[in-house]
Coordinates of C-alpha atoms and ligand atoms in Angstrom, one line a residue:
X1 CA 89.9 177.8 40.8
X2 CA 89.4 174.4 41.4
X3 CA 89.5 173.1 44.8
X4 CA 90.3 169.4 45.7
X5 CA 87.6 168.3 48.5
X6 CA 88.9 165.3 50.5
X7 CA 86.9 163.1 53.1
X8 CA 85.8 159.4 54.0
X9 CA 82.4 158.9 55.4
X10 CA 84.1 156.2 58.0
X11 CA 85.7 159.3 59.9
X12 CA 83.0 159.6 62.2
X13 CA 83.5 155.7 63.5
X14 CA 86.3 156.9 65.2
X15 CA 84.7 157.0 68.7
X16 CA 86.7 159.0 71.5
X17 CA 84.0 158.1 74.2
X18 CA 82.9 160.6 76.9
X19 CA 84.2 163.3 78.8
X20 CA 84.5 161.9 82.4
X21 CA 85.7 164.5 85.5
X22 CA 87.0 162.1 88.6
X23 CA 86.8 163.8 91.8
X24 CA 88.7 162.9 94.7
X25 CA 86.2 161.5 96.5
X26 CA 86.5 158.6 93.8
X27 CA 82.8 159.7 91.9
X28 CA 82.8 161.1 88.5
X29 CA 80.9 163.1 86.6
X30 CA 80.2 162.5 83.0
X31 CA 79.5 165.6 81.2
X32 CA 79.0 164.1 77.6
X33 CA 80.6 163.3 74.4
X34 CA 84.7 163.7 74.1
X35 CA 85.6 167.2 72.8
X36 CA 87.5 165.7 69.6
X37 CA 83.8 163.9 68.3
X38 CA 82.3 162.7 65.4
X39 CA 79.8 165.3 65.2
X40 CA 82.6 168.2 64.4
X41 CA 82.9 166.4 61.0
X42 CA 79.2 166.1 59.9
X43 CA 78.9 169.6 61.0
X44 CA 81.2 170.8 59.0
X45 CA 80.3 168.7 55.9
X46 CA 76.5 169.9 56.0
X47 CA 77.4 173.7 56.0
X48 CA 79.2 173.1 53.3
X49 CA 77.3 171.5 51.6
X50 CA 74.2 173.4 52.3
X51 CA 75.8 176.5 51.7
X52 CA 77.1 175.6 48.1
X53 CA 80.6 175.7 48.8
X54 CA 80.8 172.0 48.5
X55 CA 79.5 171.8 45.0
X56 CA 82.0 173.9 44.1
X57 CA 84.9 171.6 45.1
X58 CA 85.8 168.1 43.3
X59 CA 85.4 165.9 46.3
X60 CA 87.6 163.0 46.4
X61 CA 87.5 160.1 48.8
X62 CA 91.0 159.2 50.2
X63 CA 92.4 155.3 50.9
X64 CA 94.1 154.3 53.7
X65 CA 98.3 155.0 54.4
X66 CA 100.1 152.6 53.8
X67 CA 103.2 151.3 56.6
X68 CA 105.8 153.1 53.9
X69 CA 104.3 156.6 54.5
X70 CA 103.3 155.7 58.6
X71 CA 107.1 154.6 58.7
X72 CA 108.5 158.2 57.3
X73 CA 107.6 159.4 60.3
X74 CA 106.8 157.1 63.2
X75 CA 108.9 154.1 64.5
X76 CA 107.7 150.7 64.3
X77 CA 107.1 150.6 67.9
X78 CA 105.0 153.2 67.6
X79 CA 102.5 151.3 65.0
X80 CA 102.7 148.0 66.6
X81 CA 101.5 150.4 70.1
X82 CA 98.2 151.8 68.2
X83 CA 97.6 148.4 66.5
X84 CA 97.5 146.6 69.6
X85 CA 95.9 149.6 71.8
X86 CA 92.9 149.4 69.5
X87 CA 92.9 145.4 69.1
X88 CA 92.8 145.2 73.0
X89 CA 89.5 147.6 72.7
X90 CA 91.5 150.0 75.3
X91 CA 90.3 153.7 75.0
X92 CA 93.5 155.4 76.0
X93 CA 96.3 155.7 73.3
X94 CA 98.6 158.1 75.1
X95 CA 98.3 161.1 77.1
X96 CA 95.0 162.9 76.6
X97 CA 94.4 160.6 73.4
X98 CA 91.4 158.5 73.1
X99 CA 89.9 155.7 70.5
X100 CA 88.5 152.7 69.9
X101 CA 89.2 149.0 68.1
X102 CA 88.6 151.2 64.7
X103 CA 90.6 153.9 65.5
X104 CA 93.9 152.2 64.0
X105 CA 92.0 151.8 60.8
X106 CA 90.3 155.3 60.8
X107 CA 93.6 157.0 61.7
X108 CA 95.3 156.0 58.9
X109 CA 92.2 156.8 56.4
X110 CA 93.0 160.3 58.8
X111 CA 96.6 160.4 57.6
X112 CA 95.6 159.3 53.6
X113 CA 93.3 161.7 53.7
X114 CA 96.2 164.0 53.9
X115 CA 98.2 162.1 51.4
X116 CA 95.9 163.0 49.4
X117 CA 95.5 166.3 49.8
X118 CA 99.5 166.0 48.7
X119 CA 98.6 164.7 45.4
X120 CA 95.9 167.3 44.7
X121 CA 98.1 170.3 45.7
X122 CA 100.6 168.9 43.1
X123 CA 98.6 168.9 40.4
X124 CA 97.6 164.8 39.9
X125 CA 94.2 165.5 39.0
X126 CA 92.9 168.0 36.4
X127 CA 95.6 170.5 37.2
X128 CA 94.1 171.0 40.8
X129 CA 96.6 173.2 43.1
X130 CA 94.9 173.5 46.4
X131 CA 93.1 171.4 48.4
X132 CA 90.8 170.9 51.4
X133 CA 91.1 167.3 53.6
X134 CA 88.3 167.0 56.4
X135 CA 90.0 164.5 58.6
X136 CA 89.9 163.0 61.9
X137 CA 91.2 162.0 63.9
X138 CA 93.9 165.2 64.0
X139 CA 97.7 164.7 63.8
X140 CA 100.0 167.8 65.5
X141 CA 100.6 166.7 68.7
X142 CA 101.9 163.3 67.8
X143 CA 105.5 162.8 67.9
X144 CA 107.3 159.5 66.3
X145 CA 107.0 157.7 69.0
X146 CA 103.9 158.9 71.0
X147 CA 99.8 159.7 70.6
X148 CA 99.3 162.5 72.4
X149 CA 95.8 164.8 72.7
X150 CA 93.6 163.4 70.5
X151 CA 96.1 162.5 68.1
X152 CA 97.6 158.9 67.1
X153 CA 99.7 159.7 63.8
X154 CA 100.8 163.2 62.4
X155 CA 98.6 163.4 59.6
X156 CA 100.6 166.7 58.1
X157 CA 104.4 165.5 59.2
X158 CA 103.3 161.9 57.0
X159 CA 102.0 164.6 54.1
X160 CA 105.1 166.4 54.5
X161 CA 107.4 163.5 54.1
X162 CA 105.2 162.3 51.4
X163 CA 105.7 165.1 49.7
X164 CA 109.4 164.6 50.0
X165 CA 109.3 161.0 48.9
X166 CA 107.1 160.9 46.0
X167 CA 107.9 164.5 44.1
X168 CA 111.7 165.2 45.3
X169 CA 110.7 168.4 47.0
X170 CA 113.2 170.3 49.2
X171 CA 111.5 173.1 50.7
X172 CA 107.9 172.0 52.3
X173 CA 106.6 174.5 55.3
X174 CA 103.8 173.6 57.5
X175 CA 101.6 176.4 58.8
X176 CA 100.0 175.5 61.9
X177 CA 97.2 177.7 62.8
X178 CA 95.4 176.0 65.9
X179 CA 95.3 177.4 69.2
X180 CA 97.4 174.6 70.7
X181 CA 101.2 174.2 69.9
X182 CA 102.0 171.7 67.4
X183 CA 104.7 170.0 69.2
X184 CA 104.5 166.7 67.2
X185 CA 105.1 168.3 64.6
X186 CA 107.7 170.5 65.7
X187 CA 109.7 167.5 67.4
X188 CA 109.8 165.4 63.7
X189 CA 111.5 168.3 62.0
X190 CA 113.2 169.6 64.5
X191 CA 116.8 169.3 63.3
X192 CA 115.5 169.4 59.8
X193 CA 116.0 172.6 57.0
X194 CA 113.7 170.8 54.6
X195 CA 110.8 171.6 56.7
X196 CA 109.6 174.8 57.5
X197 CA 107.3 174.7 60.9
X198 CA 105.3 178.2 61.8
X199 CA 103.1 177.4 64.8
X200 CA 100.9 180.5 66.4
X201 CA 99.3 179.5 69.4
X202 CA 97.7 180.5 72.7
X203 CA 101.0 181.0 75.2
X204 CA 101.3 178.5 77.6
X205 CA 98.5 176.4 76.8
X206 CA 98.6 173.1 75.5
X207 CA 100.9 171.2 76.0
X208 CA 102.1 173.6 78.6
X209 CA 105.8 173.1 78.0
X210 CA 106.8 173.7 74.9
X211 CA 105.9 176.5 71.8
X212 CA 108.1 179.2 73.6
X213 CA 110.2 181.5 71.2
X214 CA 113.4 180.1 72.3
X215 CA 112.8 177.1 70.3
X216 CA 114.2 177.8 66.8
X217 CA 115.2 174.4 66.0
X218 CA 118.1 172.3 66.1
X219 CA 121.7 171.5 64.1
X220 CA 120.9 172.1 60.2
X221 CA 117.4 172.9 61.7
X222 CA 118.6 176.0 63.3
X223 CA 116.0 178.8 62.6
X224 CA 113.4 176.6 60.7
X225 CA 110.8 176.1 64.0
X226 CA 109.1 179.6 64.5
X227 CA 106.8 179.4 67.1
X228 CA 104.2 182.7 67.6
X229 CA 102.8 182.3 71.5
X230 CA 100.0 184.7 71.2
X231 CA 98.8 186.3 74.9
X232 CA 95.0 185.1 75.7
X233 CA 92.3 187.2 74.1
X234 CA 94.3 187.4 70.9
X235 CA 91.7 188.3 67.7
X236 CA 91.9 189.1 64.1
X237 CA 94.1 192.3 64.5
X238 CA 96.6 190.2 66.5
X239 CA 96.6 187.1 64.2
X240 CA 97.0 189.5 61.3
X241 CA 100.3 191.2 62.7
X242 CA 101.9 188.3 63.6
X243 CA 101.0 187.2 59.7
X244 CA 102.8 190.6 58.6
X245 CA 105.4 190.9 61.1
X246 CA 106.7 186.9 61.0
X247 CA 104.7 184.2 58.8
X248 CA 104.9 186.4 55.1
X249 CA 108.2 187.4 55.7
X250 CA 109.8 184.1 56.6
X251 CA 107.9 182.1 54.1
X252 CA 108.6 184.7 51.3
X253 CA 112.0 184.5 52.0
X254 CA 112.1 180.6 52.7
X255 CA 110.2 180.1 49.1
X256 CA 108.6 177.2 49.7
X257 CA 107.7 174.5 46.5
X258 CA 104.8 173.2 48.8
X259 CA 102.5 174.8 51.7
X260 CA 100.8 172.3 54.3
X261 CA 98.7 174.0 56.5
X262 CA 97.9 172.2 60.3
X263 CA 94.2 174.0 60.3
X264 CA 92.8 173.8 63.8
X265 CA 89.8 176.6 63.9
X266 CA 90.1 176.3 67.8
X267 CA 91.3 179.9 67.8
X268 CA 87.1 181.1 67.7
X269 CA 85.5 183.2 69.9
X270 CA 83.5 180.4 71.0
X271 CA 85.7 177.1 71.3
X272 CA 85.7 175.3 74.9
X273 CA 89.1 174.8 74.5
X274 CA 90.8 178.2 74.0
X275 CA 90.6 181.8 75.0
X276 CA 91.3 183.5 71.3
X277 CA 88.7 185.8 69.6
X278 CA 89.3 184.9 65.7
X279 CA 86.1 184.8 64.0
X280 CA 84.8 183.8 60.8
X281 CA 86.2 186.9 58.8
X282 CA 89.4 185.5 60.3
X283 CA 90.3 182.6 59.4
X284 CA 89.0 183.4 56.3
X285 CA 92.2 185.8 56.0
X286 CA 94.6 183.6 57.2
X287 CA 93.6 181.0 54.3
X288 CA 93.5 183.8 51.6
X289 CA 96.8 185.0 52.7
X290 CA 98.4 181.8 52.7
X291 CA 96.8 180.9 49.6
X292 CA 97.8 184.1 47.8
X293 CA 101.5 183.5 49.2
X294 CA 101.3 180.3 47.4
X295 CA 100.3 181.5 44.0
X296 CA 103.2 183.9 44.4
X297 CA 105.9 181.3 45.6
X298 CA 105.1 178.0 44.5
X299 CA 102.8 177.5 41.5
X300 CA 99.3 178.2 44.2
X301 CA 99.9 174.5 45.7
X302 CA 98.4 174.3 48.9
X303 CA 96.7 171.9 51.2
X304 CA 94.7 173.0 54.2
X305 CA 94.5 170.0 57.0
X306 CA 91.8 169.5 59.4
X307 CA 93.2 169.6 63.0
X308 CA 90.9 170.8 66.2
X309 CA 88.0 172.9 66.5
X310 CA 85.6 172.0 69.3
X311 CA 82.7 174.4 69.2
X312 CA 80.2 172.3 67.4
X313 CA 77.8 175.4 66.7
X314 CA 80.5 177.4 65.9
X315 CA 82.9 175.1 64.3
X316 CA 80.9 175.1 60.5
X317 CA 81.1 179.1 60.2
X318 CA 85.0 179.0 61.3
X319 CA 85.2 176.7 58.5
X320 CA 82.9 178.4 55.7
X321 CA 85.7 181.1 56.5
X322 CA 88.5 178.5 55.8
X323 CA 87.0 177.6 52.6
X324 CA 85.7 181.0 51.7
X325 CA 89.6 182.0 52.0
X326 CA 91.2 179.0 50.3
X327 CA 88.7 179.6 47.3
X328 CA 88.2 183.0 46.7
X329 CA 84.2 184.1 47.5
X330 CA 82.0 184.9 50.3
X331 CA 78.8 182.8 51.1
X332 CA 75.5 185.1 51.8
X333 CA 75.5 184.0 55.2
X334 CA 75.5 186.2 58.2
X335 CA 77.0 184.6 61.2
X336 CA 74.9 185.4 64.2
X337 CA 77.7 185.4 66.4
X338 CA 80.1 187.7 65.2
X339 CA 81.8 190.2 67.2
X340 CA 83.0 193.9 66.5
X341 CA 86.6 193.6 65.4
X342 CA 89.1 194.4 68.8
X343 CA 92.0 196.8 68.1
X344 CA 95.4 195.3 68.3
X345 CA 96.1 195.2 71.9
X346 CA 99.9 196.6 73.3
X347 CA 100.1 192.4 74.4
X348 CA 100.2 190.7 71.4
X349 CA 102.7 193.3 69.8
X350 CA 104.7 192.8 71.8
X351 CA 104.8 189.1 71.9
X352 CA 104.8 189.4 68.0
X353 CA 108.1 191.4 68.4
X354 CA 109.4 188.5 70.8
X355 CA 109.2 185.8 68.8
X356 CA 110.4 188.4 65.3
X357 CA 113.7 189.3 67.4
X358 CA 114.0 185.4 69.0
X359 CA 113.8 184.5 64.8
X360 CA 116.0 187.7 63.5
X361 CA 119.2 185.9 63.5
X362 CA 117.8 183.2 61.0
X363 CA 116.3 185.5 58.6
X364 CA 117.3 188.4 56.2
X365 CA 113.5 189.8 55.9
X366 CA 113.1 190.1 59.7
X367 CA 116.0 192.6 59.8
Ligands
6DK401 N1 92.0 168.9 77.8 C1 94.2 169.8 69.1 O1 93.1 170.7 69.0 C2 94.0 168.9 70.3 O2 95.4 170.6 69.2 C3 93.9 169.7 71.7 C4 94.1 168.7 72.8 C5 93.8 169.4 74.1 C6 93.7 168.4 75.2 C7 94.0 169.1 76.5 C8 92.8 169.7 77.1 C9 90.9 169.3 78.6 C10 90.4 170.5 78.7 C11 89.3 170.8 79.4 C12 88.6 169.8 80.1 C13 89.1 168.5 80.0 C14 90.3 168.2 79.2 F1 95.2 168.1 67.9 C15 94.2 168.9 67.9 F2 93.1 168.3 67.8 F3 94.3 169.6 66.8 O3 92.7 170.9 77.0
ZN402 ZN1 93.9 172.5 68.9

């Protein structure tokens, strides 16, 4: 089926700067380009173009958001902060979040780009359903009011409310797949029922505080933030019950009219930045299943958003698995480093069973 394709070529001019260790002795040690760079992007792009999968999509380019959409989500405050941080040429945004003086511009291309993806999903061109949006920088950790690890607007809360705005939808639900908790994302809807937010995530990771089972959301919002801590180490297997045992259910029962899906593919074998074992094969499940959950809820409208990811040689396969998922084939390309699928480890059932029991009151299919 036809598969929307979204990116901007000025993505990769959003320039996070270097990695820099400070030691206490005052020195520092530079160890290279930012985790969050510009080459995740043109890795991904050339796999998928090389690989055919590319060609196979209807690649759109997105515009920029406009203040309207920023302003569903974020405060004014909270714009006038990243205009000026990037005008003064500062590199720091907010905690762990880096740019440059483009990075205001870029961002919201970032956050259009999911917009976008919006307008595919629902069908605005050529009866498209589903689509792909390769954007940076990422969007889940930033709240209304704050940018936050390598993210300066919340690219898939703006979609979300977009979504909302434009074609009167009641029931949206965000999957977030990457390894770190989306708690930007998770803060905006928190005291919302309109909003469905599934987060699984390495436990006690990043940001250290928040993701725990306990929170289930908030006054109408009561029982629509599920979060899934997954112990270190978790793989396929693990990913897969936590699908069966929590996401399907939940979302079968919630019958969303439109899934958003926070796509980090930080959860690999291979990224500097987690401890998870999900491999190509992987992710290429978690985007079939969601995809098939969609043709059976809501008319097969989905949109998959780029969020982290920061293996650079590993980072194009995890995607090929994305796409292969989202679109329905398998590209003749062995990955080199894939690893015998682990058995479901005693751990991660039984955080699985945590968070299903923490979420039992809420919902009728967990019972
Ligand atoms: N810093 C994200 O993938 C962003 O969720 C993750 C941000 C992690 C920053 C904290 C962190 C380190 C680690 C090692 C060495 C130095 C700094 F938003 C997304 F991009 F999607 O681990
Ligand atoms: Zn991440």
């Amino acid at each position: 089926k036809p598969t929307g394709f979204i990116f901007h070529e000025d993505y990769v001019k959003h320039d996070t700067g270097t990695q820099v260790y400070s030691l206490p002795n005052g020195k520092t040690v530079d160890v290279g380009l930012e985790f969050e760079n510009h080459n995740r992007v043109r890795y991904i792009k050339e796999m998928l173009e090389k690989s055919g999968l590319l060609q196979q999509m209807h690649a759109v380019t997105p515009g920029p958001a406009r203040d309207e959409d920023l302003l569903r989500v974020h405060t004014e405050r909270h714009l006038a902060h990243i205009r000026d941080t990037a005008a003064k040429g500062l590199r720091v945004f907010g905690p762990e979040a880096y740019g440059c003086p483009v990075s205001e511009e870029i961002a919201r291309l970032s956050a259009g780009g999911a917009i976008k993806a919006v307008d595919l999903a629902m069908g605005e061109e050529s009866g498209m359903t589903q689509a792909y949006a390769l954007i940076r920088p990422p969007g889940h950790h930033a709240s209304s009011d704050q940018a936050m690890g390598f993210c300066l607007y919340n690219n898939v809360a703006i979609a979300a409310r977009y979504a909302q705005a434009k074609y009167g939808l009641s029931r949206v639900a965000i999957i977030d797949w990457d390894v770190h908790h989306g708690n930007g994302t998770q803060d905006i809807f928190y005291e919302d029922d309109s909003v469905l937010f599934i987060s699984l995530h390495e436990a006690q990771y990043f940001p250290s505080d928040t993701g725990n089972v306990t929170e289930t959301g908030a006054g109408k919002g009561e029982g629509y933030t599920v979060n899934i801590p997954l112990p270190s180490a978790t793989g396929e297997a693990g990913y897969r019950h936590a699908f069966e045992q929590i996401v399907l259910p939940v979302l079968e029962e919630y019958r969303p009219e439109l899934v958003l899906v926070s796509a980090g593919q930080d959860p690999n074998g291979m990224d500097p930045l987690s401890r998870m074992m999900v491999m190509r094969p992987g992710f290429r499940y978690m985007a079939r299943t969601l995809r098939e959950l969609a043709e059976r809820v809501c008319d097969g409208r989905i949109a998959v958003l780029q969020e982290g990811g920061y293996s650079l040689p590993y980072l194009p396969i995890a995607t090929l698995g994305v796409i292969e998922g989202l679109i329905d084939c398998e590209v003749d390309f062995q990955d080199p480093h894939s690893i015998p699928e682990r058995p479901l480890v005693e751990e991660a059932m039984q955080a699985v069973q945590q968070s299903r029991n923490a979420l039992a009151p809420y919902w009728n299919y967990l019972q």
